[in-house]
PDB file of C-alpha atoms in Angstrom:
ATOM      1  CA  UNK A 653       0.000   0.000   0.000  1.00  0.00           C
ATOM      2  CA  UNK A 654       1.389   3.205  -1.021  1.00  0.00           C
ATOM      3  CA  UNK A 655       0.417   6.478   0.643  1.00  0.00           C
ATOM      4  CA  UNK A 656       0.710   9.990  -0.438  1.00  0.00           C
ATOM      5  CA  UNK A 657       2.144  13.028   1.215  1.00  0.00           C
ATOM      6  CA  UNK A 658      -0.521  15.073  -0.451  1.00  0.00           C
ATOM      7  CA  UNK A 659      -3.588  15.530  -2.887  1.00  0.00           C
ATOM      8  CA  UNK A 660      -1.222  16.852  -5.354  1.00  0.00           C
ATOM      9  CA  UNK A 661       0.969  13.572  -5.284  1.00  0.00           C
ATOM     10  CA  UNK A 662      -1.874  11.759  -5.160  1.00  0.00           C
ATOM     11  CA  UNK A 663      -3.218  12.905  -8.914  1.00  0.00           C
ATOM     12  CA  UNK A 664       0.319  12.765 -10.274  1.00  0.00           C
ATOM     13  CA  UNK A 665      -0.166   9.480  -9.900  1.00  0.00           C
ATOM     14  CA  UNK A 666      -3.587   8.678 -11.042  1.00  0.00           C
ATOM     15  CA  UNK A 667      -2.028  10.977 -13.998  1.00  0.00           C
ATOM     16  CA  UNK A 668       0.499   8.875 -14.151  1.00  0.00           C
ATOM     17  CA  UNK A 669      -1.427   5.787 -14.301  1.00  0.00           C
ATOM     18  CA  UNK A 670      -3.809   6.991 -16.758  1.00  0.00           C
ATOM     19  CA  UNK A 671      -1.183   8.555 -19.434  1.00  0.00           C
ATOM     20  CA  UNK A 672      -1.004  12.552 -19.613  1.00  0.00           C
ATOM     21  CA  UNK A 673      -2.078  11.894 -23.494  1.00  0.00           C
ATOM     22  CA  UNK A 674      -5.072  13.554 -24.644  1.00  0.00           C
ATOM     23  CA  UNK A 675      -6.395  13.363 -28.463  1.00  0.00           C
ATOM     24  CA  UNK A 676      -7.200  16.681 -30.283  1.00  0.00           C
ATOM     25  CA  UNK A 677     -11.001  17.184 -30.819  1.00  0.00           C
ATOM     26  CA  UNK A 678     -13.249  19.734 -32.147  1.00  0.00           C
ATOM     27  CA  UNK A 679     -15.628  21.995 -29.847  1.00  0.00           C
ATOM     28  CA  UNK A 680     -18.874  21.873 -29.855  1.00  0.00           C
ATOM     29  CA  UNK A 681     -19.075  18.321 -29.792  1.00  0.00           C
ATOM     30  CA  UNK A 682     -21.286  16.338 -31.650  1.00  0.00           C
ATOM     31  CA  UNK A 683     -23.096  12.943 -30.694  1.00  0.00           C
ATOM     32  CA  UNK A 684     -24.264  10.340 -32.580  1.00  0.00           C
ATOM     33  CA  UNK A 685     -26.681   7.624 -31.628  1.00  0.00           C
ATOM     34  CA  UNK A 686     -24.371   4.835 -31.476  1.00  0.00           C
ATOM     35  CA  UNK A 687     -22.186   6.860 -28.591  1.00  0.00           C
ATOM     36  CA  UNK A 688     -22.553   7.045 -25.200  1.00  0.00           C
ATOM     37  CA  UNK A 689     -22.180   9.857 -22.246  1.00  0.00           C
ATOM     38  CA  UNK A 690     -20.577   9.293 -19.155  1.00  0.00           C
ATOM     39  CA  UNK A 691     -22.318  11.326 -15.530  1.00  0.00           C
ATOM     40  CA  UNK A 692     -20.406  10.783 -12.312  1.00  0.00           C
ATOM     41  CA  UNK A 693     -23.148  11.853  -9.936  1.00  0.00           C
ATOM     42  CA  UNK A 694     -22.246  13.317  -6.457  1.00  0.00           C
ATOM     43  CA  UNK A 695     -22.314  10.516  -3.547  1.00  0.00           C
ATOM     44  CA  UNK A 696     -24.364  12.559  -1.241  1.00  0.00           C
ATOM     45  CA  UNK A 697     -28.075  12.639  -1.358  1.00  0.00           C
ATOM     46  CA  UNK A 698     -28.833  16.530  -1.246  1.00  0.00           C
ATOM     47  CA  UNK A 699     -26.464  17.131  -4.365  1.00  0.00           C
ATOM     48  CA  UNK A 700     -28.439  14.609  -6.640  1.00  0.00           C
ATOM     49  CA  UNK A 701     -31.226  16.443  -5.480  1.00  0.00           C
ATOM     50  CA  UNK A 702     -30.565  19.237  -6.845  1.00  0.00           C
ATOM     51  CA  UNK A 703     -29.478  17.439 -10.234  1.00  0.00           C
ATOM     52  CA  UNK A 704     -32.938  15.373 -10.627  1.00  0.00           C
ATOM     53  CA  UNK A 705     -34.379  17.967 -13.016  1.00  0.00           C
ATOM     54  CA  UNK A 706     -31.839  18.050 -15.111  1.00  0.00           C
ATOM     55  CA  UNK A 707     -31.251  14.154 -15.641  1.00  0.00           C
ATOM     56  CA  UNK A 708     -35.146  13.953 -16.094  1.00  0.00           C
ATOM     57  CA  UNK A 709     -35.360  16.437 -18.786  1.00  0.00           C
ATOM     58  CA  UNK A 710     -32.183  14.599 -20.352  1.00  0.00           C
ATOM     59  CA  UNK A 711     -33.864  11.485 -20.661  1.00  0.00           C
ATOM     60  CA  UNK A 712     -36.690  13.212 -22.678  1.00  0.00           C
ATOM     61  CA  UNK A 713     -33.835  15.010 -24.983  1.00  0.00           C
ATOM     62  CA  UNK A 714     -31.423  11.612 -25.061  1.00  0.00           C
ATOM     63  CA  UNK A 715     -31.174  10.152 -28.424  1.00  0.00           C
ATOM     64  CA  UNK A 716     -28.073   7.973 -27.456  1.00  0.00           C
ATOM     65  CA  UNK A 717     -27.158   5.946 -24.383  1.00  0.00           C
ATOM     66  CA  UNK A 718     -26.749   8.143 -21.026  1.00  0.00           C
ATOM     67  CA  UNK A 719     -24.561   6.465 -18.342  1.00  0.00           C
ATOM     68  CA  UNK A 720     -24.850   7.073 -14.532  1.00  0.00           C
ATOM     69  CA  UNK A 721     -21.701   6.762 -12.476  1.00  0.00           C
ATOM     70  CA  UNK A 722     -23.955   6.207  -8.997  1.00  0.00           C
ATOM     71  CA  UNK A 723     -22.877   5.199  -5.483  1.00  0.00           C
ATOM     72  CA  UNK A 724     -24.930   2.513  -4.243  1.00  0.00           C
ATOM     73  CA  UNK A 725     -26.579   4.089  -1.209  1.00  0.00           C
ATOM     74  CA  UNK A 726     -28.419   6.433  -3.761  1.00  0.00           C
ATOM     75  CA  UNK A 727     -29.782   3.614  -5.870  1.00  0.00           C
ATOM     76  CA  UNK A 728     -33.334   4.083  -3.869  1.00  0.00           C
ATOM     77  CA  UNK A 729     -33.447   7.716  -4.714  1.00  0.00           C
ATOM     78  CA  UNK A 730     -33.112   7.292  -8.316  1.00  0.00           C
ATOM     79  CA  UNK A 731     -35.476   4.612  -8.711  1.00  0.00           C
ATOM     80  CA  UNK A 732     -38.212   6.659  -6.456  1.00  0.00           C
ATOM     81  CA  UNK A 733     -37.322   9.316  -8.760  1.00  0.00           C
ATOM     82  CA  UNK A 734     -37.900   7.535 -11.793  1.00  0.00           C
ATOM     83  CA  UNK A 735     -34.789   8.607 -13.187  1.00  0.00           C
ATOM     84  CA  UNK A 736     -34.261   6.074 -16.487  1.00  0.00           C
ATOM     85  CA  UNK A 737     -30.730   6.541 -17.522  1.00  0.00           C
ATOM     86  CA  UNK A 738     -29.215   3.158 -17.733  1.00  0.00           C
ATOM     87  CA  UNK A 739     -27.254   3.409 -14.079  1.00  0.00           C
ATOM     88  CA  UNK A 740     -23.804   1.900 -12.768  1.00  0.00           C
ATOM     89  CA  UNK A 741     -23.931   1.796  -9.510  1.00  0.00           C
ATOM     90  CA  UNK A 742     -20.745   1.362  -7.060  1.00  0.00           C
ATOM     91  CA  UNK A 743     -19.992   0.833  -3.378  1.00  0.00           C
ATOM     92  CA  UNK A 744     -17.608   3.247  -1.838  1.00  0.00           C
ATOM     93  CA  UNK A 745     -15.064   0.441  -0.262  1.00  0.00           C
ATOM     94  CA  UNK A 746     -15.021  -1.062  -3.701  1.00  0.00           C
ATOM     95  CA  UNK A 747     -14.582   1.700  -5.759  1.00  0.00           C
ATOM     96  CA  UNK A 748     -11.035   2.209  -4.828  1.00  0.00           C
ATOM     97  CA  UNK A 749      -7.875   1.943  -7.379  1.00  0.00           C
ATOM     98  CA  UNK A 750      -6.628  -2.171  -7.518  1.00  0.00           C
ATOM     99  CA  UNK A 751      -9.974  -3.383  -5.592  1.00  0.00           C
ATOM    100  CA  UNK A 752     -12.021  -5.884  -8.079  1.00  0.00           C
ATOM    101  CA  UNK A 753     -15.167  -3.646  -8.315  1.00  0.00           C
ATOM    102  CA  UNK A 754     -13.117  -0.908  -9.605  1.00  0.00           C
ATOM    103  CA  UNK A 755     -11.484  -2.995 -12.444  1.00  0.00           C
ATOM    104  CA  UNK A 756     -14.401  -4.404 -13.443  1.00  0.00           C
ATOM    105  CA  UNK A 757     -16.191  -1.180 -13.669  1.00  0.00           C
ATOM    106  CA  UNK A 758     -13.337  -0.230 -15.764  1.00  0.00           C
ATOM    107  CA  UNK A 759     -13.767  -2.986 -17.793  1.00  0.00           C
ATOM    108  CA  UNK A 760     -16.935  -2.570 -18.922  1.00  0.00           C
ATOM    109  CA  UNK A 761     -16.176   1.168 -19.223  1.00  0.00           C
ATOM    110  CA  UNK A 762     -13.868   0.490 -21.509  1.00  0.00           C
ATOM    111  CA  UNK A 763     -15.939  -1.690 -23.757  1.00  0.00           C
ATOM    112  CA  UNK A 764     -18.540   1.257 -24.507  1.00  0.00           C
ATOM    113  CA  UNK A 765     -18.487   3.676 -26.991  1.00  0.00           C
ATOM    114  CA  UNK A 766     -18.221   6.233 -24.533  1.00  0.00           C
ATOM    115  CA  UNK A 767     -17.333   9.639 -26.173  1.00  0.00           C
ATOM    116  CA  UNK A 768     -17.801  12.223 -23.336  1.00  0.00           C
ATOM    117  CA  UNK A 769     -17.981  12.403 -19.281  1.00  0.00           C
ATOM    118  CA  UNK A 770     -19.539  14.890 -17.071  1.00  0.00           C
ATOM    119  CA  UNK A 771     -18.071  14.990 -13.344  1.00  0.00           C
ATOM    120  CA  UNK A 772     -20.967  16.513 -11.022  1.00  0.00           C
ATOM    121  CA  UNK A 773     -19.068  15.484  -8.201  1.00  0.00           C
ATOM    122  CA  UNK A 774     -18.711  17.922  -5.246  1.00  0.00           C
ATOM    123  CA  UNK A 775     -15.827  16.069  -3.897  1.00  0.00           C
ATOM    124  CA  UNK A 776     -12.339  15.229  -5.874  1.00  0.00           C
ATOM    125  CA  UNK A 777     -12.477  11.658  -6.483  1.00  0.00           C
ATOM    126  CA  UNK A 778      -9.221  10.961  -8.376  1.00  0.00           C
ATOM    127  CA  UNK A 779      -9.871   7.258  -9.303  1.00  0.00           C
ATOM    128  CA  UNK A 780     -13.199   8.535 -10.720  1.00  0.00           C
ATOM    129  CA  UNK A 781     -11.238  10.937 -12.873  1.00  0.00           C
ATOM    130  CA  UNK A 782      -8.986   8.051 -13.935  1.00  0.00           C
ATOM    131  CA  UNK A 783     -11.725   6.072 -15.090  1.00  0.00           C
ATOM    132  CA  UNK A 784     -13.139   9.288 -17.164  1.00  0.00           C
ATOM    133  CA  UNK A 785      -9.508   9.300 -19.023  1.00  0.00           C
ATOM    134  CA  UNK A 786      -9.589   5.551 -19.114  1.00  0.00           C
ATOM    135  CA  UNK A 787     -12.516   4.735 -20.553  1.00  0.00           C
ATOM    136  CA  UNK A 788     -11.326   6.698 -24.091  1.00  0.00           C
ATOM    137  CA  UNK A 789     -13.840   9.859 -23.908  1.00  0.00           C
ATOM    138  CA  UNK A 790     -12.667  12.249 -25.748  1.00  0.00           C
ATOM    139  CA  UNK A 791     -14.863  14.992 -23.584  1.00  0.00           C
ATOM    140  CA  UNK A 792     -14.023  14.960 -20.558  1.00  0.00           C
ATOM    141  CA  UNK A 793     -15.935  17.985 -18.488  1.00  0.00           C
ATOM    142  CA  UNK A 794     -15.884  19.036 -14.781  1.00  0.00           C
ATOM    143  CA  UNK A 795     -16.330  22.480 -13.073  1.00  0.00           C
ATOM    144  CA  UNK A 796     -13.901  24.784 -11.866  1.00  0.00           C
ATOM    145  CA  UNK A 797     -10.995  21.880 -12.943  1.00  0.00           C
ATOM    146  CA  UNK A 798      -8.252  23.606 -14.908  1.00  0.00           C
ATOM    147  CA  UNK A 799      -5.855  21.953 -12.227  1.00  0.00           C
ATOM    148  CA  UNK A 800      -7.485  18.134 -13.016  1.00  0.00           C
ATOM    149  CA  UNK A 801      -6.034  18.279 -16.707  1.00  0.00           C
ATOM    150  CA  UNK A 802      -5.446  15.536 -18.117  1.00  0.00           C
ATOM    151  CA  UNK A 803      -7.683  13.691 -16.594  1.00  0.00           C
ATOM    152  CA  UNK A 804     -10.618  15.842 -17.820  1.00  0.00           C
ATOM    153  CA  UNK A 805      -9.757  18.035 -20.291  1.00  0.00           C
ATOM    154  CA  UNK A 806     -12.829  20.928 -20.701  1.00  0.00           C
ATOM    155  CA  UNK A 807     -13.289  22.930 -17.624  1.00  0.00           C
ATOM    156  CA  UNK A 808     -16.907  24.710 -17.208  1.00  0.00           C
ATOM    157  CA  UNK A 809     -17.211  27.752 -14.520  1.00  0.00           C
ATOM    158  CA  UNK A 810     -19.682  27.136 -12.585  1.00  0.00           C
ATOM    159  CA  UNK A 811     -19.548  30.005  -9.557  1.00  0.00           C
ATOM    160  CA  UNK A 812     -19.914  27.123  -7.611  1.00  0.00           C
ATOM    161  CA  UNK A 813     -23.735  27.472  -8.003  1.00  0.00           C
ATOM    162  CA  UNK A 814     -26.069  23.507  -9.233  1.00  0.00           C
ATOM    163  CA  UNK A 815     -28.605  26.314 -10.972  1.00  0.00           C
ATOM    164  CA  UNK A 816     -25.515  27.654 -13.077  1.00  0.00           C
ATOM    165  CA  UNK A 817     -23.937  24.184 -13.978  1.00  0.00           C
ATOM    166  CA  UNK A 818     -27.525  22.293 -15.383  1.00  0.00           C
ATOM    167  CA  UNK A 819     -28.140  25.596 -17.210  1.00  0.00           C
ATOM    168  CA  UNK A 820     -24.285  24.460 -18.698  1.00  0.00           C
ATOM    169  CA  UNK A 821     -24.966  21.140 -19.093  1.00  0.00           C
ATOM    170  CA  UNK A 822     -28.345  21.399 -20.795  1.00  0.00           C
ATOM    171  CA  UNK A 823     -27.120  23.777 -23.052  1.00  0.00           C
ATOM    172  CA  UNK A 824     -23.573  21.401 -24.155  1.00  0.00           C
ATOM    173  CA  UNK A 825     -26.233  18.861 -24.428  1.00  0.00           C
ATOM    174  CA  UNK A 826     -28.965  19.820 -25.890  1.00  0.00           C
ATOM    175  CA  UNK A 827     -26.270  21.415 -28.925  1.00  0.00           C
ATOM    176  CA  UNK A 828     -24.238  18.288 -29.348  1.00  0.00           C
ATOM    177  CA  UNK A 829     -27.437  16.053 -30.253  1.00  0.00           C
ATOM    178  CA  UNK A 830     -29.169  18.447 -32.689  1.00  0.00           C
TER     179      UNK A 830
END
């Protein structure tokens, strides 16, 4: 077990182990049907709140496959929420770098098409950020992130404010599948 002086040694190497290689791409993106979107939702329950407009009005907008990134515990607020993305849903002792639930969630991150992620986390979780490079998304958004690069690689402003990122998010979205 290795441990780390700091956060900053801690994401050089998560950088490290994902490869500080990043493909060019154009902006805005584009999505076609046979692609798929990456969200890393928030692990606490008053933050996915906040986001369940927003991932019900993208269901009615999708016209490609929408992936949630979900922490177990939250699994009964989606479904009372009737939120029908297709959902991946982790615990939070097994989603940790070199544990089996973490590779196989890599795994079958890998095999999708998956062209873009959108971190709504609250909370820096660098092996979730490895998996967004890992996976091959060329789009790879947070908030507020310039220092996160190259694990994502498009950083939104967000004021720190759920309002102004789903009026971000809709907007990316609702261009790149027109």
């Amino acid at each position: 077990m290795k441990k780390f002086a700091s956060k900053e040694s801690l994401l050089r190497w998560f950088i490290k182990q994902a490869g500080d290689f990043s493909v060019a791409f154009e902006y805005p993106m584009k999505l076609s049907e046979k692609q798929t979107v990456l969200f890393l939702l928030p692990e606490d329950t008053e933050s996915v709140n906040a986001y369940l407009p927003f991932l019900q009005k993208l269901y009615r907008i999708q016209k490609h496959g929408v992936l949630l990134l979900v922490n177990s515990k939250l699994e009964n607020l989606l479904q009372t929420n009737q939120i029908k993305q297709e959902v991946l849903y982790y615990s939070t002792l097994g989603c940790r770098y070199g544990e089996q639930e973490f590779q196989k969630i890599e795994e079958v991150l890998k095999a999708r098409q998956i062209t873009a992620t959108f971190d709504l986390q609250d909370q820096t979780l660098f092996q979730m950020l490895y998996l967004c490079k890992t996976c091959g998304a060329t789009y790879r958004f947070g908030f507020d992130c310039e220092s996160l690069y190259p694990l994502l690689n498009l950083s939104l402003v967000s004021e720190g404010e759920v309002s102004k990122r789903i009026e971000a998010l809709t907007a990316i979205f609702e261009g790149a599948v027109k």
